[in-house]
């Protein structure tokens, strides 16, 4: 997928500003068929004309970005509570595997399915940050 840049007028846009501008760019300029914000645990998701599903995780500060990276890379994921879904999502994106909790294992033992592979998973994932965070984000992702 080609690299596209959306021009922003504000020096420090909010997450809402970025979502609106990116959604507009995807729908009107790149002609995505569907663009939806806050779908499940995804900030913005779009479906290209080719049927590819693309997720965009929007971050507007270093602390927010670092929290997401910590959630992705931590080995002790269960202690993060509400970030568990984010950890599972990123673990699946990187490895194709779903980490299981003790609760999942108990449900499996009772014959109750915990298969979350039926959930909509994107073909591509991108962090979307304002220009002032771009260099920092690239550095952190490539560490």
Tab-separated table of N, CA and C in Angstrom:
chain	number	residue	atom	x	y	z
A	1	UNK	N	0.854	-1.171	0.000
A	1	UNK	CA	0.000	0.000	0.000
A	1	UNK	C	0.895	1.226	0.000
A	2	UNK	N	0.608	2.194	-0.855
A	2	UNK	CA	1.450	3.383	-0.921
A	2	UNK	C	1.341	4.235	0.329
A	3	UNK	N	2.390	4.996	0.578
A	3	UNK	CA	2.417	5.902	1.726
A	3	UNK	C	1.689	7.191	1.349
A	4	UNK	N	0.664	7.558	2.108
A	4	UNK	CA	-0.095	8.777	1.851
A	4	UNK	C	0.027	9.694	3.056
A	5	UNK	N	0.134	10.972	2.806
A	5	UNK	CA	0.239	11.954	3.874
A	5	UNK	C	-0.989	12.850	3.844
A	6	UNK	N	-1.573	13.084	5.000
A	6	UNK	CA	-2.706	13.999	5.128
A	6	UNK	C	-2.186	15.265	5.783
A	7	UNK	N	-2.385	16.407	5.150
A	7	UNK	CA	-1.906	17.678	5.681
A	7	UNK	C	-2.819	18.155	6.813
A	8	UNK	N	-2.235	18.579	7.912
A	8	UNK	CA	-2.991	19.085	9.055
A	8	UNK	C	-2.653	20.552	9.277
A	9	UNK	N	-3.676	21.343	9.599
A	9	UNK	CA	-3.431	22.767	9.806
A	9	UNK	C	-3.006	23.065	11.242
A	10	UNK	N	-3.543	22.324	12.221
A	10	UNK	CA	-3.183	22.580	13.612
A	10	UNK	C	-1.807	22.007	13.930
A	11	UNK	N	-1.128	22.663	14.861
A	11	UNK	CA	0.180	22.163	15.263
A	11	UNK	C	0.046	20.882	16.083
A	12	UNK	N	-0.930	20.825	16.994
A	12	UNK	CA	-1.138	19.640	17.822
A	12	UNK	C	-2.606	19.208	17.735
A	13	UNK	N	-2.944	18.441	16.712
A	13	UNK	CA	-4.332	18.012	16.541
A	13	UNK	C	-4.740	16.983	17.599
A	14	UNK	N	-6.036	16.902	17.853
A	14	UNK	CA	-6.565	15.900	18.772
A	14	UNK	C	-6.767	14.587	18.017
A	15	UNK	N	-7.019	13.532	18.771
A	15	UNK	CA	-7.310	12.245	18.169
A	15	UNK	C	-8.540	12.347	17.263
A	16	UNK	N	-9.531	13.083	17.713
A	16	UNK	CA	-10.748	13.277	16.909
A	16	UNK	C	-10.426	13.977	15.591
A	17	UNK	N	-9.567	15.008	15.641
A	17	UNK	CA	-9.154	15.708	14.419
A	17	UNK	C	-8.510	14.744	13.435
A	18	UNK	N	-7.594	13.935	13.946
A	18	UNK	CA	-6.895	12.985	13.080
A	18	UNK	C	-7.856	11.958	12.479
A	19	UNK	N	-8.773	11.447	13.300
A	19	UNK	CA	-9.757	10.473	12.791
A	19	UNK	C	-10.590	11.063	11.669
A	20	UNK	N	-11.082	12.286	11.888
A	20	UNK	CA	-11.924	12.920	10.875
A	20	UNK	C	-11.172	13.147	9.574
A	21	UNK	N	-9.958	13.643	9.681
A	21	UNK	CA	-9.177	13.928	8.472
A	21	UNK	C	-8.752	12.648	7.749
A	22	UNK	N	-8.357	11.650	8.514
A	22	UNK	CA	-7.957	10.394	7.895
A	22	UNK	C	-9.163	9.713	7.253
A	23	UNK	N	-10.300	9.694	7.932
A	23	UNK	CA	-11.508	9.087	7.362
A	23	UNK	C	-11.894	9.793	6.065
A	24	UNK	N	-11.852	11.115	6.071
A	24	UNK	CA	-12.169	11.883	4.861
A	24	UNK	C	-11.203	11.532	3.737
A	25	UNK	N	-9.917	11.462	4.055
A	25	UNK	CA	-8.891	11.137	3.060
A	25	UNK	C	-9.102	9.731	2.487
A	26	UNK	N	-9.367	8.776	3.356
A	26	UNK	CA	-9.559	7.400	2.892
A	26	UNK	C	-10.789	7.265	2.003
A	27	UNK	N	-11.888	7.900	2.431
A	27	UNK	CA	-13.146	7.742	1.701
A	27	UNK	C	-13.175	8.539	0.400
A	28	UNK	N	-12.795	9.801	0.455
A	28	UNK	CA	-12.928	10.663	-0.713
A	28	UNK	C	-11.720	10.641	-1.635
A	29	UNK	N	-10.510	10.593	-1.084
A	29	UNK	CA	-9.317	10.637	-1.943
A	29	UNK	C	-8.881	9.253	-2.414
A	30	UNK	N	-8.881	8.293	-1.481
A	30	UNK	CA	-8.426	6.942	-1.847
A	30	UNK	C	-9.582	6.020	-2.223
A	31	UNK	N	-10.791	6.515	-2.058
A	31	UNK	CA	-12.015	5.811	-2.434
A	31	UNK	C	-12.165	4.448	-1.759
A	32	UNK	N	-11.895	4.415	-0.452
A	32	UNK	CA	-12.210	3.223	0.324
A	32	UNK	C	-13.723	3.022	0.278
A	33	UNK	N	-14.158	1.787	0.278
A	33	UNK	CA	-15.580	1.486	0.199
A	33	UNK	C	-16.294	1.725	1.527
A	34	UNK	N	-15.598	1.444	2.634
A	34	UNK	CA	-16.162	1.606	3.971
A	34	UNK	C	-15.087	2.213	4.865
A	35	UNK	N	-15.486	3.189	5.682
A	35	UNK	CA	-14.601	3.753	6.695
A	35	UNK	C	-15.429	3.879	7.972
A	36	UNK	N	-14.902	3.317	9.072
A	36	UNK	CA	-15.650	3.305	10.333
A	36	UNK	C	-14.693	3.621	11.480
A	37	UNK	N	-15.131	4.482	12.397
A	37	UNK	CA	-14.276	4.761	13.552
A	37	UNK	C	-14.831	4.075	14.793
A	38	UNK	N	-13.924	3.794	15.724
A	38	UNK	CA	-14.270	3.131	16.995
A	38	UNK	C	-15.023	1.821	16.788
A	39	UNK	N	-14.509	0.988	15.893
A	39	UNK	CA	-15.091	-0.321	15.655
A	39	UNK	C	-14.370	-1.336	16.527
A	40	UNK	N	-15.096	-1.931	17.463
A	40	UNK	CA	-14.506	-2.865	18.433
A	40	UNK	C	-13.367	-2.148	19.146
A	41	UNK	N	-12.146	-2.652	19.026
A	41	UNK	CA	-10.997	-2.044	19.685
A	41	UNK	C	-10.062	-1.400	18.671
A	42	UNK	N	-10.645	-0.919	17.563
A	42	UNK	CA	-9.870	-0.285	16.501
A	42	UNK	C	-10.264	1.188	16.417
A	43	UNK	N	-9.279	2.086	16.326
A	43	UNK	CA	-9.587	3.517	16.218
A	43	UNK	C	-10.295	3.839	14.912
A	44	UNK	N	-9.748	3.344	13.813
A	44	UNK	CA	-10.338	3.584	12.503
A	44	UNK	C	-10.069	2.364	11.641
A	45	UNK	N	-11.079	1.927	10.931
A	45	UNK	CA	-10.927	0.769	10.050
A	45	UNK	C	-11.534	1.116	8.703
A	46	UNK	N	-10.881	0.663	7.654
A	46	UNK	CA	-11.375	0.928	6.304
A	46	UNK	C	-11.287	-0.311	5.448
A	47	UNK	N	-12.157	-0.358	4.457
A	47	UNK	CA	-12.143	-1.467	3.498
A	47	UNK	C	-11.876	-0.871	2.119
A	48	UNK	N	-10.757	-1.297	1.522
A	48	UNK	CA	-10.363	-0.821	0.198
A	48	UNK	C	-11.264	-1.428	-0.885
A	49	UNK	N	-11.148	-0.907	-2.086
A	49	UNK	CA	-11.900	-1.476	-3.215
A	49	UNK	C	-11.521	-2.925	-3.473
A	50	UNK	N	-10.302	-3.301	-3.117
A	50	UNK	CA	-9.838	-4.670	-3.324
A	50	UNK	C	-10.377	-5.638	-2.278
A	51	UNK	N	-11.061	-5.099	-1.254
A	51	UNK	CA	-11.578	-5.930	-0.174
A	51	UNK	C	-10.634	-6.041	1.007
A	52	UNK	N	-9.449	-5.445	0.883
A	52	UNK	CA	-8.513	-5.446	2.008
A	52	UNK	C	-9.082	-4.622	3.152
A	53	UNK	N	-8.935	-5.134	4.364
A	53	UNK	CA	-9.355	-4.426	5.555
A	53	UNK	C	-8.100	-3.835	6.190
A	54	UNK	N	-8.130	-2.532	6.454
A	54	UNK	CA	-6.960	-1.828	6.974
A	54	UNK	C	-7.346	-1.136	8.276
A	55	UNK	N	-6.543	-1.374	9.320
A	55	UNK	CA	-6.769	-0.717	10.609
A	55	UNK	C	-5.744	0.375	10.819
A	56	UNK	N	-6.210	1.484	11.408
A	56	UNK	CA	-5.339	2.596	11.769
A	56	UNK	C	-5.480	2.842	13.262
A	57	UNK	N	-4.369	2.778	13.975
A	57	UNK	CA	-4.331	3.098	15.407
A	57	UNK	C	-3.804	4.521	15.507
A	58	UNK	N	-4.607	5.423	16.038
A	58	UNK	CA	-4.268	6.844	16.068
A	58	UNK	C	-3.674	7.202	17.422
A	59	UNK	N	-2.516	7.829	17.386
A	59	UNK	CA	-1.818	8.258	18.604
A	59	UNK	C	-1.416	9.722	18.444
A	60	UNK	N	-1.659	10.529	19.487
A	60	UNK	CA	-1.345	11.959	19.405
A	60	UNK	C	-0.285	12.414	20.399
A	61	UNK	N	0.188	11.491	21.243
A	61	UNK	CA	1.229	11.871	22.209
A	61	UNK	C	2.223	10.721	22.371
A	62	UNK	N	3.417	11.071	22.840
A	62	UNK	CA	4.424	10.043	23.101
A	62	UNK	C	3.949	9.074	24.173
A	63	UNK	N	3.305	9.585	25.214
A	63	UNK	CA	2.866	8.697	26.299
A	63	UNK	C	1.812	7.714	25.813
A	64	UNK	N	0.889	8.170	24.997
A	64	UNK	CA	-0.134	7.291	24.435
A	64	UNK	C	0.507	6.244	23.522
A	65	UNK	N	1.447	6.681	22.699
A	65	UNK	CA	2.149	5.766	21.798
A	65	UNK	C	2.953	4.741	22.603
A	66	UNK	N	3.665	5.215	23.635
A	66	UNK	CA	4.467	4.304	24.460
A	66	UNK	C	3.598	3.273	25.177
A	67	UNK	N	2.427	3.685	25.622
A	67	UNK	CA	1.511	2.756	26.284
A	67	UNK	C	1.088	1.644	25.321
A	68	UNK	N	0.828	2.021	24.083
A	68	UNK	CA	0.447	1.024	23.074
A	68	UNK	C	1.605	0.062	22.802
A	69	UNK	N	2.814	0.595	22.687
A	69	UNK	CA	3.989	-0.250	22.454
A	69	UNK	C	4.198	-1.189	23.641
A	70	UNK	N	4.021	-0.681	24.867
A	70	UNK	CA	4.179	-1.517	26.061
A	70	UNK	C	3.156	-2.654	26.054
A	71	UNK	N	1.945	-2.330	25.675
A	71	UNK	CA	0.892	-3.336	25.607
A	71	UNK	C	1.238	-4.409	24.569
A	72	UNK	N	1.827	-3.982	23.461
A	72	UNK	CA	2.187	-4.920	22.390
A	72	UNK	C	3.321	-5.836	22.836
A	73	UNK	N	4.300	-5.290	23.525
A	73	UNK	CA	5.532	-6.028	23.775
A	73	UNK	C	5.621	-6.718	25.129
A	74	UNK	N	4.704	-6.440	26.030
A	74	UNK	CA	4.819	-7.006	27.372
A	74	UNK	C	4.616	-8.519	27.366
A	75	UNK	N	5.344	-9.182	28.209
A	75	UNK	CA	5.186	-10.638	28.321
A	75	UNK	C	4.092	-10.983	29.331
A	76	UNK	N	3.885	-10.121	30.318
A	76	UNK	CA	2.899	-10.382	31.367
A	76	UNK	C	1.618	-9.631	31.027
A	77	UNK	N	0.955	-10.057	29.958
A	77	UNK	CA	-0.163	-9.302	29.405
A	77	UNK	C	-1.397	-9.296	30.299
A	78	UNK	N	-1.622	-10.316	31.093
A	78	UNK	CA	-2.858	-10.409	31.859
A	78	UNK	C	-2.961	-9.340	32.937
A	79	UNK	N	-1.857	-8.770	33.365
A	79	UNK	CA	-1.924	-7.756	34.420
A	79	UNK	C	-2.412	-6.409	33.896
A	80	UNK	N	-2.583	-6.274	32.594
A	80	UNK	CA	-2.976	-4.988	32.029
A	80	UNK	C	-4.483	-4.817	31.882
A	81	UNK	N	-5.266	-5.746	32.344
A	81	UNK	CA	-6.710	-5.590	32.411
A	81	UNK	C	-7.353	-5.167	31.115
A	82	UNK	N	-7.804	-3.908	31.049
A	82	UNK	CA	-8.529	-3.434	29.878
A	82	UNK	C	-7.668	-3.440	28.621
A	83	UNK	N	-6.351	-3.454	28.754
A	83	UNK	CA	-5.482	-3.511	27.586
A	83	UNK	C	-5.308	-4.932	27.057
A	84	UNK	N	-5.944	-5.892	27.706
A	84	UNK	CA	-5.824	-7.286	27.269
A	84	UNK	C	-6.250	-7.437	25.808
A	85	UNK	N	-7.368	-6.810	25.420
A	85	UNK	CA	-7.823	-6.920	24.035
A	85	UNK	C	-6.785	-6.369	23.071
A	86	UNK	N	-6.156	-5.251	23.441
A	86	UNK	CA	-5.112	-4.684	22.588
A	86	UNK	C	-3.928	-5.638	22.474
A	87	UNK	N	-3.540	-6.236	23.605
A	87	UNK	CA	-2.431	-7.174	23.560
A	87	UNK	C	-2.756	-8.350	22.650
A	88	UNK	N	-3.951	-8.923	22.810
A	88	UNK	CA	-4.359	-10.065	21.985
A	88	UNK	C	-4.341	-9.676	20.511
A	89	UNK	N	-4.875	-8.504	20.216
A	89	UNK	CA	-4.925	-8.026	18.833
A	89	UNK	C	-3.524	-7.954	18.238
A	90	UNK	N	-2.615	-7.282	18.935
A	90	UNK	CA	-1.263	-7.108	18.397
A	90	UNK	C	-0.484	-8.420	18.379
A	91	UNK	N	-0.694	-9.264	19.356
A	91	UNK	CA	-0.031	-10.579	19.373
A	91	UNK	C	-0.452	-11.375	18.131
A	92	UNK	N	-1.748	-11.331	17.838
A	92	UNK	CA	-2.234	-12.038	16.639
A	92	UNK	C	-1.655	-11.425	15.370
A	93	UNK	N	-1.610	-10.091	15.293
A	93	UNK	CA	-1.061	-9.430	14.106
A	93	UNK	C	0.386	-9.846	13.859
A	94	UNK	N	1.166	-9.972	14.944
A	94	UNK	CA	2.595	-10.257	14.802
A	94	UNK	C	2.902	-11.736	14.635
A	95	UNK	N	2.121	-12.616	15.264
A	95	UNK	CA	2.484	-14.037	15.278
A	95	UNK	C	1.421	-14.966	14.711
A	96	UNK	N	0.195	-14.484	14.595
A	96	UNK	CA	-0.893	-15.355	14.171
A	96	UNK	C	-1.414	-16.233	15.299
A	97	UNK	N	-0.943	-16.002	16.520
A	97	UNK	CA	-1.358	-16.803	17.681
A	97	UNK	C	-2.164	-15.951	18.648
A	98	UNK	N	-3.108	-16.599	19.322
A	98	UNK	CA	-3.915	-15.929	20.329
A	98	UNK	C	-3.475	-16.390	21.711
A	99	UNK	N	-2.984	-15.474	22.552
A	99	UNK	CA	-2.632	-15.872	23.921
A	99	UNK	C	-3.894	-16.205	24.701
A	100	UNK	N	-3.808	-17.179	25.573
A	100	UNK	CA	-4.966	-17.608	26.363
A	100	UNK	C	-4.766	-17.232	27.826
A	101	UNK	N	-5.846	-16.830	28.457
A	101	UNK	CA	-5.828	-16.544	29.881
A	101	UNK	C	-6.242	-17.803	30.637
A	102	UNK	N	-6.110	-17.775	31.945
A	102	UNK	CA	-6.604	-18.892	32.757
A	102	UNK	C	-8.100	-19.085	32.534
A	103	UNK	N	-8.828	-17.982	32.390
A	103	UNK	CA	-10.263	-18.036	32.145
A	103	UNK	C	-10.560	-18.764	30.829
A	104	UNK	N	-9.796	-18.445	29.758
A	104	UNK	CA	-9.971	-19.129	28.474
A	104	UNK	C	-9.731	-20.632	28.617
A	105	UNK	N	-8.675	-20.991	29.358
A	105	UNK	CA	-8.348	-22.408	29.531
A	105	UNK	C	-9.465	-23.137	30.293
A	106	UNK	N	-10.063	-22.465	31.303
A	106	UNK	CA	-11.178	-23.079	32.035
A	106	UNK	C	-12.380	-23.280	31.115
A	107	UNK	N	-12.676	-22.281	30.283
A	107	UNK	CA	-13.789	-22.416	29.340
A	107	UNK	C	-13.526	-23.543	28.343
A	108	UNK	N	-12.297	-23.616	27.835
A	108	UNK	CA	-11.937	-24.703	26.913
A	108	UNK	C	-12.140	-26.062	27.569
A	109	UNK	N	-11.743	-26.181	28.841
A	109	UNK	CA	-11.889	-27.450	29.570
A	109	UNK	C	-13.362	-27.836	29.720
A	110	UNK	N	-14.242	-26.837	29.761
A	110	UNK	CA	-15.676	-27.112	29.879
A	110	UNK	C	-16.332	-27.308	28.516
A	111	UNK	N	-15.541	-27.228	27.454
A	111	UNK	CA	-16.084	-27.411	26.110
A	111	UNK	C	-16.712	-26.155	25.525
A	112	UNK	N	-16.451	-25.000	26.126
A	112	UNK	CA	-16.982	-23.732	25.619
A	112	UNK	C	-15.902	-23.083	24.762
A	113	UNK	N	-16.228	-22.794	23.521
A	113	UNK	CA	-15.248	-22.259	22.582
A	113	UNK	C	-14.824	-20.839	22.957
A	114	UNK	N	-13.529	-20.593	22.874
A	114	UNK	CA	-13.004	-19.235	23.039
A	114	UNK	C	-12.306	-18.804	21.754
A	115	UNK	N	-12.759	-19.361	20.635
A	115	UNK	CA	-12.159	-19.060	19.341
A	115	UNK	C	-12.527	-17.645	18.919
A	116	UNK	N	-11.545	-16.746	18.943
A	116	UNK	CA	-11.816	-15.372	18.534
A	116	UNK	C	-11.338	-15.125	17.106
A	117	UNK	N	-10.998	-16.181	16.388
A	117	UNK	CA	-10.561	-16.020	15.014
A	117	UNK	C	-11.715	-15.637	14.092
A	118	UNK	N	-12.958	-15.758	14.584
A	118	UNK	CA	-14.108	-15.390	13.770
A	118	UNK	C	-14.350	-13.889	13.759
A	119	UNK	N	-13.591	-13.157	14.561
A	119	UNK	CA	-13.710	-11.703	14.617
A	119	UNK	C	-13.068	-11.118	13.360
A	120	UNK	N	-13.523	-9.949	12.943
A	120	UNK	CA	-12.942	-9.264	11.797
A	120	UNK	C	-11.506	-8.835	12.121
A	121	UNK	N	-10.542	-9.351	11.369
A	121	UNK	CA	-9.138	-8.977	11.551
A	121	UNK	C	-8.659	-8.306	10.277
A	122	UNK	N	-7.938	-7.209	10.404
A	122	UNK	CA	-7.483	-6.501	9.202
A	122	UNK	C	-6.338	-7.217	8.494
A	123	UNK	N	-6.215	-6.920	7.209
A	123	UNK	CA	-5.091	-7.425	6.430
A	123	UNK	C	-3.837	-6.593	6.671
A	124	UNK	N	-4.039	-5.314	7.008
A	124	UNK	CA	-2.922	-4.407	7.245
A	124	UNK	C	-3.208	-3.565	8.482
A	125	UNK	N	-2.142	-3.149	9.153
A	125	UNK	CA	-2.253	-2.330	10.359
A	125	UNK	C	-1.242	-1.194	10.272
A	126	UNK	N	-1.684	0.012	10.638
A	126	UNK	CA	-0.799	1.167	10.632
A	126	UNK	C	-1.023	1.999	11.887
A	127	UNK	N	0.071	2.556	12.408
A	127	UNK	CA	-0.048	3.628	13.376
A	127	UNK	C	-0.205	4.903	12.558
A	128	UNK	N	-1.087	5.769	13.007
A	128	UNK	CA	-1.284	7.056	12.348
A	128	UNK	C	-1.034	8.138	13.388
A	129	UNK	N	0.016	8.913	13.164
A	129	UNK	CA	0.427	9.937	14.136
A	129	UNK	C	0.600	11.274	13.422
A	130	UNK	N	0.493	12.368	14.184
A	130	UNK	CA	0.771	13.673	13.581
A	130	UNK	C	2.254	13.784	13.223
A	131	UNK	N	2.548	14.732	12.373
A	131	UNK	CA	3.912	14.891	11.865
A	131	UNK	C	4.943	15.041	12.977
A	132	UNK	N	4.603	15.754	14.052
A	132	UNK	CA	5.580	15.975	15.117
A	132	UNK	C	5.940	14.689	15.865
A	133	UNK	N	5.179	13.603	15.691
A	133	UNK	CA	5.497	12.314	16.320
A	133	UNK	C	6.053	11.282	15.348
A	134	UNK	N	6.051	11.598	14.076
A	134	UNK	CA	6.392	10.608	13.052
A	134	UNK	C	7.773	9.980	13.251
A	135	UNK	N	8.792	10.799	13.407
A	135	UNK	CA	10.155	10.278	13.558
A	135	UNK	C	10.271	9.419	14.817
A	136	UNK	N	9.694	9.896	15.913
A	136	UNK	CA	9.710	9.153	17.170
A	136	UNK	C	8.999	7.802	17.015
A	137	UNK	N	7.837	7.806	16.362
A	137	UNK	CA	7.062	6.572	16.173
A	137	UNK	C	7.838	5.550	15.339
A	138	UNK	N	8.456	5.996	14.277
A	138	UNK	CA	9.248	5.089	13.450
A	138	UNK	C	10.389	4.488	14.258
A	139	UNK	N	11.062	5.308	15.041
A	139	UNK	CA	12.171	4.836	15.889
A	139	UNK	C	11.681	3.787	16.874
A	140	UNK	N	10.561	4.042	17.557
A	140	UNK	CA	10.037	3.111	18.548
A	140	UNK	C	9.579	1.785	17.924
A	141	UNK	N	8.955	1.860	16.781
A	141	UNK	CA	8.446	0.644	16.124
A	141	UNK	C	9.593	-0.222	15.628
A	142	UNK	N	10.680	0.397	15.202
A	142	UNK	CA	11.792	-0.374	14.658
A	142	UNK	C	12.794	-0.825	15.714
A	143	UNK	N	12.573	-0.482	16.990
A	143	UNK	CA	13.494	-0.913	18.061
A	143	UNK	C	13.438	-2.409	18.253
